[in-house]
mmCIF file of C-alpha atoms in Angstrom:
data_model
loop_
_atom_site.group_PDB
_atom_site.id
_atom_site.type_symbol
_atom_site.label_atom_id
_atom_site.label_comp_id
_atom_site.label_asym_id
_atom_site.label_seq_id
_atom_site.Cartn_x
_atom_site.Cartn_y
_atom_site.Cartn_z
ATOM 1 C CA UNK A 1 90.125 144.932 53.435
ATOM 2 C CA UNK A 2 89.079 147.178 50.591
ATOM 3 C CA UNK A 3 92.479 147.751 48.959
ATOM 4 C CA UNK A 4 94.289 144.801 47.408
ATOM 5 C CA UNK A 5 98.050 145.271 47.311
ATOM 6 C CA UNK A 6 100.696 143.449 45.312
ATOM 7 C CA UNK A 7 104.388 144.181 44.917
ATOM 8 C CA UNK A 8 103.750 146.739 42.158
ATOM 9 C CA UNK A 9 100.039 147.557 42.411
ATOM 10 C CA UNK A 10 97.215 148.820 44.560
ATOM 11 C CA UNK A 11 93.726 147.737 43.478
ATOM 12 C CA UNK A 12 91.270 150.187 45.020
ATOM 13 C CA UNK A 13 87.465 150.122 45.096
ATOM 14 C CA UNK A 14 85.777 152.086 42.322
ATOM 15 C CA UNK A 15 85.848 155.844 42.956
ATOM 16 C CA UNK A 16 84.195 158.889 41.458
ATOM 17 C CA UNK A 17 87.392 160.093 39.757
ATOM 18 C CA UNK A 18 87.741 156.859 37.776
ATOM 19 C CA UNK A 19 84.882 157.954 35.495
ATOM 20 C CA UNK A 20 87.317 160.088 33.480
ATOM 21 C CA UNK A 21 89.766 157.177 33.221
ATOM 22 C CA UNK A 22 87.033 154.903 31.820
ATOM 23 C CA UNK A 23 86.039 157.608 29.329
ATOM 24 C CA UNK A 24 89.659 157.977 28.208
ATOM 25 C CA UNK A 25 90.269 154.226 27.887
ATOM 26 C CA UNK A 26 87.013 153.451 26.089
ATOM 27 C CA UNK A 27 87.736 156.203 23.554
ATOM 28 C CA UNK A 28 91.014 154.465 22.603
ATOM 29 C CA UNK A 29 90.588 151.879 19.807
ATOM 30 C CA UNK A 30 93.447 149.820 21.278
ATOM 31 C CA UNK A 31 91.201 149.301 24.325
ATOM 32 C CA UNK A 32 87.615 149.355 23.063
ATOM 33 C CA UNK A 33 88.282 146.831 20.304
ATOM 34 C CA UNK A 34 88.872 144.268 23.098
ATOM 35 C CA UNK A 35 85.650 145.062 24.990
ATOM 36 C CA UNK A 36 82.075 143.912 24.450
ATOM 37 C CA UNK A 37 81.029 144.771 20.907
ATOM 38 C CA UNK A 38 84.421 146.283 20.107
ATOM 39 C CA UNK A 39 83.074 149.814 19.677
ATOM 40 C CA UNK A 40 83.773 153.127 21.350
ATOM 41 C CA UNK A 41 81.694 153.833 24.461
ATOM 42 C CA UNK A 42 79.466 156.893 24.259
ATOM 43 C CA UNK A 43 79.634 159.440 27.110
ATOM 44 C CA UNK A 44 76.144 158.296 28.163
ATOM 45 C CA UNK A 45 77.245 154.657 28.317
ATOM 46 C CA UNK A 46 80.373 155.612 30.287
ATOM 47 C CA UNK A 47 78.147 157.425 32.808
ATOM 48 C CA UNK A 48 75.749 154.466 33.005
ATOM 49 C CA UNK A 49 78.535 151.946 33.594
ATOM 50 C CA UNK A 50 80.335 154.223 36.072
ATOM 51 C CA UNK A 51 77.168 154.589 38.176
ATOM 52 C CA UNK A 52 76.645 150.812 38.021
ATOM 53 C CA UNK A 53 80.210 150.163 39.257
ATOM 54 C CA UNK A 54 79.717 152.528 42.207
ATOM 55 C CA UNK A 55 76.352 150.961 43.044
ATOM 56 C CA UNK A 56 77.752 147.422 42.858
ATOM 57 C CA UNK A 57 80.293 148.317 45.564
ATOM 58 C CA UNK A 58 77.606 149.911 47.759
ATOM 59 C CA UNK A 59 75.314 146.897 47.381
ATOM 60 C CA UNK A 60 77.781 144.002 47.500
ATOM 61 C CA UNK A 61 81.074 145.172 49.038
ATOM 62 C CA UNK A 62 83.101 144.222 45.977
ATOM 63 C CA UNK A 63 83.257 145.021 42.291
ATOM 64 C CA UNK A 64 85.353 146.977 39.836
ATOM 65 C CA UNK A 65 88.664 148.369 41.020
ATOM 66 C CA UNK A 66 91.067 150.947 39.744
ATOM 67 C CA UNK A 67 94.518 149.449 39.227
ATOM 68 C CA UNK A 68 97.059 151.969 40.503
ATOM 69 C CA UNK A 69 100.850 151.895 40.593
ATOM 70 C CA UNK A 70 101.956 151.161 44.158
ATOM 71 C CA UNK A 71 104.823 153.637 43.981
ATOM 72 C CA UNK A 72 103.019 156.663 42.569
ATOM 73 C CA UNK A 73 99.324 156.028 42.375
ATOM 74 C CA UNK A 74 98.956 156.611 38.628
ATOM 75 C CA UNK A 75 95.940 154.915 37.047
ATOM 76 C CA UNK A 76 97.051 151.855 35.050
ATOM 77 C CA UNK A 77 93.769 150.132 34.334
ATOM 78 C CA UNK A 78 90.822 148.209 35.698
ATOM 79 C CA UNK A 79 90.285 144.892 37.469
ATOM 80 C CA UNK A 80 86.646 143.818 37.548
ATOM 81 C CA UNK A 81 84.714 141.346 39.662
ATOM 82 C CA UNK A 82 80.932 140.877 39.422
ATOM 83 C CA UNK A 83 78.322 138.218 39.896
ATOM 84 C CA UNK A 84 78.238 136.437 36.540
ATOM 85 C CA UNK A 85 74.513 135.794 36.517
ATOM 86 C CA UNK A 86 73.496 134.972 32.956
ATOM 87 C CA UNK A 87 76.123 137.158 31.239
ATOM 88 C CA UNK A 88 78.584 134.304 30.695
ATOM 89 C CA UNK A 89 77.134 131.717 28.286
ATOM 90 C CA UNK A 90 77.297 128.141 29.529
ATOM 91 C CA UNK A 91 78.417 129.067 33.065
ATOM 92 C CA UNK A 92 76.323 128.519 36.174
ATOM 93 C CA UNK A 93 74.909 131.785 37.532
ATOM 94 C CA UNK A 94 76.637 131.292 40.896
ATOM 95 C CA UNK A 95 80.021 132.043 39.308
ATOM 96 C CA UNK A 96 81.754 135.382 39.669
ATOM 97 C CA UNK A 97 82.904 137.116 36.499
ATOM 98 C CA UNK A 98 86.446 138.468 36.448
ATOM 99 C CA UNK A 99 87.941 140.882 33.957
ATOM 100 C CA UNK A 100 90.834 143.253 33.369
ATOM 101 C CA UNK A 101 91.870 146.042 31.016
ATOM 102 C CA UNK A 102 94.899 148.253 30.961
ATOM 103 C CA UNK A 103 95.932 151.569 29.560
ATOM 104 C CA UNK A 104 97.949 150.599 26.441
ATOM 105 C CA UNK A 105 100.984 152.421 27.877
ATOM 106 C CA UNK A 106 101.208 149.731 30.573
ATOM 107 C CA UNK A 107 100.440 146.598 28.562
ATOM 108 C CA UNK A 108 103.005 143.832 28.119
ATOM 109 C CA UNK A 109 104.530 144.183 31.606
ATOM 110 C CA UNK A 110 102.623 141.494 33.506
ATOM 111 C CA UNK A 111 100.412 144.073 35.210
ATOM 112 C CA UNK A 112 97.133 142.543 33.993
ATOM 113 C CA UNK A 113 98.232 139.121 35.270
ATOM 114 C CA UNK A 114 99.255 140.583 38.633
ATOM 115 C CA UNK A 115 95.933 142.424 38.964
ATOM 116 C CA UNK A 116 93.914 139.384 37.825
ATOM 117 C CA UNK A 117 95.738 137.134 40.300
ATOM 118 C CA UNK A 118 94.989 139.520 43.201
ATOM 119 C CA UNK A 119 91.342 139.746 42.100
ATOM 120 C CA UNK A 120 91.101 135.949 41.786
ATOM 121 C CA UNK A 121 92.526 135.498 45.289
ATOM 122 C CA UNK A 122 90.087 138.026 46.766
ATOM 123 C CA UNK A 123 87.171 136.296 45.023
ATOM 124 C CA UNK A 124 88.063 132.843 46.297
ATOM 125 C CA UNK A 125 89.497 133.933 49.662
ATOM 126 C CA UNK A 126 87.466 136.792 51.155
ATOM 127 C CA UNK A 127 84.312 136.343 49.065
ATOM 128 C CA UNK A 128 84.170 132.531 48.876
ATOM 129 C CA UNK A 129 83.315 132.442 45.165
ATOM 130 C CA UNK A 130 82.575 128.891 43.968
ATOM 131 C CA UNK A 131 84.060 129.573 40.506
ATOM 132 C CA UNK A 132 85.326 132.344 38.297
ATOM 133 C CA UNK A 133 84.445 132.952 34.669
ATOM 134 C CA UNK A 134 85.909 135.327 32.102
ATOM 135 C CA UNK A 135 84.533 136.402 28.726
ATOM 136 C CA UNK A 136 87.313 137.164 26.240
ATOM 137 C CA UNK A 137 86.737 138.354 22.684
ATOM 138 C CA UNK A 138 87.970 135.693 20.247
ATOM 139 C CA UNK A 139 90.755 137.886 18.842
ATOM 140 C CA UNK A 140 91.993 139.081 22.262
ATOM 141 C CA UNK A 141 94.943 136.720 22.623
ATOM 142 C CA UNK A 142 96.590 138.850 25.329
ATOM 143 C CA UNK A 143 93.608 138.473 27.687
ATOM 144 C CA UNK A 144 93.382 134.757 26.883
ATOM 145 C CA UNK A 145 97.016 134.437 28.034
ATOM 146 C CA UNK A 146 96.223 136.310 31.263
ATOM 147 C CA UNK A 147 93.299 133.960 31.937
ATOM 148 C CA UNK A 148 95.603 130.957 31.478
ATOM 149 C CA UNK A 149 98.319 132.463 33.700
ATOM 150 C CA UNK A 150 95.885 132.803 36.600
ATOM 151 C CA UNK A 151 94.793 129.187 36.212
ATOM 152 C CA UNK A 152 91.653 129.564 34.144
ATOM 153 C CA UNK A 153 90.912 126.968 31.504
ATOM 154 C CA UNK A 154 89.170 127.439 28.195
ATOM 155 C CA UNK A 155 85.646 126.102 28.515
ATOM 156 C CA UNK A 156 84.698 126.856 24.918
ATOM 157 C CA UNK A 157 83.545 129.476 22.487
ATOM 158 C CA UNK A 158 80.158 131.165 22.565
ATOM 159 C CA UNK A 159 78.139 134.115 21.381
ATOM 160 C CA UNK A 160 77.567 136.652 24.156
ATOM 161 C CA UNK A 161 74.269 138.425 24.810
ATOM 162 C CA UNK A 162 74.997 141.314 22.434
ATOM 163 C CA UNK A 163 76.191 139.034 19.636
ATOM 164 C CA UNK A 164 79.957 139.157 20.058
ATOM 165 C CA UNK A 165 82.023 135.989 19.594
ATOM 166 C CA UNK A 166 83.878 135.130 22.795
ATOM 167 C CA UNK A 167 85.985 132.512 24.495
ATOM 168 C CA UNK A 168 84.790 131.478 27.939
ATOM 169 C CA UNK A 169 87.383 130.663 30.601
ATOM 170 C CA UNK A 170 86.615 129.227 34.051
ATOM 171 C CA UNK A 171 88.397 128.295 37.262
ATOM 172 C CA UNK A 172 86.712 126.362 40.072
ATOM 173 C CA UNK A 173 87.563 127.148 43.678
ATOM 174 C CA UNK A 174 88.850 123.621 44.287
ATOM 175 C CA UNK A 175 91.523 124.165 41.579
ATOM 176 C CA UNK A 176 92.708 127.463 43.114
ATOM 177 C CA UNK A 177 96.283 127.104 44.375
ATOM 178 C CA UNK A 178 95.780 129.577 47.218
ATOM 179 C CA UNK A 179 96.587 133.240 47.789
ATOM 180 C CA UNK A 180 99.383 134.745 45.717
ATOM 181 C CA UNK A 181 100.446 131.477 44.169
ATOM 182 C CA UNK A 182 101.077 131.087 40.487
ATOM 183 C CA UNK A 183 99.221 128.428 38.584
ATOM 184 C CA UNK A 184 100.290 125.965 35.937
#
């Protein structure tokens, strides 16, 4: 099942046309200040990341997804799932890394939580992930709230590979409440 569906959303595998959406979002300071180093993505970096997202799907059968409105298909944002590897400080490399970002026009409506919950359930259900990890910039309180709403717990603060200060959230499979269920 490649498309994840919720009441309001369709999360679809990464597609060629999403490159322009990433370019638009990562040119918006309301978005890029919450990502990585907090700087605007260059067109070259957008192309590099876009190709990597497409390749991840081809190689692994999961990855970044476009978050679309179920009723009209407009692009709302991104839900990401990758192998964590060594990108998440202090987290075992067998974890999967989860992430989310939204177009600012759609923030504050519970969409990121809904998308993150569907992504979490796919990771633990279909993919059998042993644990999830999320890197959240220290000042990104909205994403920290989303992590908590989907059951993730703050593991601590760290400095990521490129020097940015982050909070690290994790959720082990054994603490997952099951598909579609809210968490405490």
